[in-house]
Amino acid sequence: MPEKAFGKVVQRLRKSKGLSQEELSSSSGLDRTFISRLESGLRQPTISTIIKLAEALNVSAASIVAEVEDILHEDQQN
């Protein structure tokens, strides 16, 4: 499920930067509850959302997508 994989990636990146959901919300311009739902796999991101999160996390949108693809590929092999 891509939504769950995306959520895992965002949560990992956020925590690795030492950010709370509230701090990521502030720097990305996205609502904290929306970020929570993304991380839980309950919401599907748009391209715009991916770009905002990437900028706030100081990573490329492509690297986020690549990491999601890696997780999905691993899940398919298991």
Rosetta silent file (secondary structure, phi, psi, omega in degrees, C-alpha in Angstrom):
SEQUENCE: MPEKAFGKVVQRLRKSKGLSQEELSSSSGLDRTFISRLESGLRQPTISTIIKLAEALNVSAASIVAEVEDILHEDQQN
SCORE:     score description
SCORE:     0.000 S_00000001
   1 L     0.000  114.162 -175.702    0.000    0.000    0.000 S_00000001
   2 H   -59.669  -34.786 -178.778    1.742    3.212   -1.155 S_00000001
   3 H   -62.193  -42.854  179.632    0.072    5.397    1.489 S_00000001
   4 H   -65.644  -41.781  178.987    1.524    3.340    4.351 S_00000001
   5 H   -63.313  -43.796  178.789    4.978    3.336    2.744 S_00000001
   6 H   -60.261  -44.398  179.321    4.830    7.099    2.227 S_00000001
   7 H   -59.895  -41.609  178.078    3.826    7.572    5.849 S_00000001
   8 H   -60.819  -43.259 -178.232    6.744    5.468    7.067 S_00000001
   9 H   -65.027  -47.593 -179.037    9.174    7.528    4.998 S_00000001
  10 H   -61.694  -44.828 -179.777    7.823   10.881    6.180 S_00000001
  11 H   -63.162  -43.093  179.438    7.832    9.789    9.813 S_00000001
  12 H   -61.897  -46.636 -179.804   11.385    8.434    9.561 S_00000001
  13 H   -63.347  -43.921 -179.965   12.652   11.623    7.905 S_00000001
  14 H   -59.947  -47.588 -179.253   10.838   13.854   10.391 S_00000001
  15 H   -66.903  -36.660 -179.908   12.241   11.972   13.376 S_00000001
  16 H   -66.525  -23.860  177.130   15.747   11.856   11.885 S_00000001
  17 L   -90.880   -1.902  179.411   15.641   15.669   11.692 S_00000001
  18 L    71.840   29.165 -177.465   14.460   15.852   15.309 S_00000001
  19 L  -103.077  144.565  170.283   11.168   17.490   14.352 S_00000001
  20 L   -85.037  167.522  175.347    7.754   17.108   15.932 S_00000001
  21 H   -60.986  -37.027  179.420    4.675   16.927   13.740 S_00000001
  22 H   -63.333  -42.641  179.223    3.883   20.476   14.881 S_00000001
  23 H   -66.629  -41.028  177.359    7.312   21.723   13.782 S_00000001
  24 H   -65.283  -37.920  176.916    6.994   19.983   10.414 S_00000001
  25 H   -58.822  -47.485 -178.641    3.526   21.482   10.079 S_00000001
  26 H   -62.933  -43.767 -176.664    4.892   24.961   10.680 S_00000001
  27 H   -78.861  -21.353 -178.697    7.775   24.630    8.225 S_00000001
  28 H   -99.311  -18.057 -176.211    5.740   22.916    5.494 S_00000001
  29 L    79.481   11.182  178.682    2.523   24.919    5.751 S_00000001
  30 L  -101.805  147.760 -179.960    0.534   21.684    6.133 S_00000001
  31 L   -65.751  141.929 -178.563   -1.879   21.053    8.989 S_00000001
  32 H   -60.405  -39.000  179.750   -0.524   18.904   11.814 S_00000001
  33 H   -67.261  -31.933  176.356   -3.509   16.557   11.685 S_00000001
  34 H   -66.017  -43.366  177.609   -2.951   16.115    7.944 S_00000001
  35 H   -61.629  -42.455  177.711    0.686   15.168    8.603 S_00000001
  36 H   -59.205  -43.622  179.564   -0.485   12.720   11.269 S_00000001
  37 H   -68.101  -36.222  175.246   -2.892   11.123    8.802 S_00000001
  38 H   -61.621  -48.337 -178.179   -0.177   10.935    6.141 S_00000001
  39 H   -63.809  -29.095  178.953    2.174    9.219    8.575 S_00000001
  40 L   -83.735   -6.081 -178.850   -0.586    6.787    9.549 S_00000001
  41 L    78.887   16.652 -178.337   -1.258    5.918    5.915 S_00000001
  42 L   -91.264  -14.316  179.199   -4.784    7.311    6.102 S_00000001
  43 L  -128.070  149.489  178.524   -4.242   10.034    3.493 S_00000001
  44 L  -103.182  131.130 -177.316   -2.664    9.957    0.066 S_00000001
  45 L   -79.072  150.978  169.908   -0.266   12.810   -0.757 S_00000001
  46 L   -91.848  170.028  175.853   -0.485   15.028   -3.809 S_00000001
  47 H   -58.598  -42.563  179.788    2.602   16.102   -5.746 S_00000001
  48 H   -59.238  -42.312  178.546    2.279   19.498   -4.078 S_00000001
  49 H   -63.876  -44.011  179.328    2.265   17.871   -0.631 S_00000001
  50 H   -60.081  -43.270 -179.545    5.351   15.792   -1.441 S_00000001
  51 H   -65.025  -44.140  179.203    7.194   18.921   -2.598 S_00000001
  52 H   -61.551  -43.709  179.153    6.216   20.914    0.517 S_00000001
  53 H   -65.850  -42.124  179.618    7.335   18.100    2.806 S_00000001
  54 H   -60.085  -45.477  179.398   10.586   17.621    0.893 S_00000001
  55 H   -62.900  -43.064 -179.294   11.433   21.314    1.175 S_00000001
  56 H   -66.764  -31.103 -179.256   10.592   21.362    4.892 S_00000001
  57 H   -92.983   -1.014  178.965   12.692   18.232    5.489 S_00000001
  58 L    59.153   43.612  174.361   15.549   19.527    3.308 S_00000001
  59 L  -133.466  168.505  177.511   15.488   16.507    0.991 S_00000001
  60 L   -84.973  149.927  175.352   14.456   16.100   -2.629 S_00000001
  61 H   -60.250  -36.996 -179.977   10.968   15.006   -3.565 S_00000001
  62 H   -62.058  -37.121 -179.565   12.630   12.380   -5.769 S_00000001
  63 H   -69.020  -34.292  176.493   14.450   10.886   -2.772 S_00000001
  64 H   -64.597  -48.697 -179.517   11.164   10.550   -0.881 S_00000001
  65 H   -61.855  -40.984  179.899    9.519    8.816   -3.842 S_00000001
  66 H   -62.644  -40.551  179.534   12.559    6.561   -4.329 S_00000001
  67 H   -67.240  -37.968  175.750   12.455    5.475   -0.689 S_00000001
  68 H   -61.927  -44.475  178.709    8.722    4.730   -0.978 S_00000001
  69 H   -60.903  -39.948  178.042    9.442    2.641   -4.082 S_00000001
  70 H   -60.661  -44.491  179.511   12.153    0.736   -2.196 S_00000001
  71 H   -63.068  -44.523  179.904    9.715   -0.116    0.609 S_00000001
  72 H   -62.936  -39.146  178.904    7.059   -1.227   -1.871 S_00000001
  73 H   -64.912  -43.175  177.665    9.603   -3.376   -3.709 S_00000001
  74 H   -61.736  -42.334 -179.794   10.701   -5.011   -0.437 S_00000001
  75 H   -63.329  -36.103  179.400    7.068   -5.671    0.500 S_00000001
  76 H   -67.347  -32.464 -177.948    6.433   -7.356   -2.856 S_00000001
  77 H   -78.919  -18.344 -178.892    9.376   -9.696   -2.320 S_00000001
  78 L   -92.901    0.000    0.000    8.148  -10.764    1.128 S_00000001
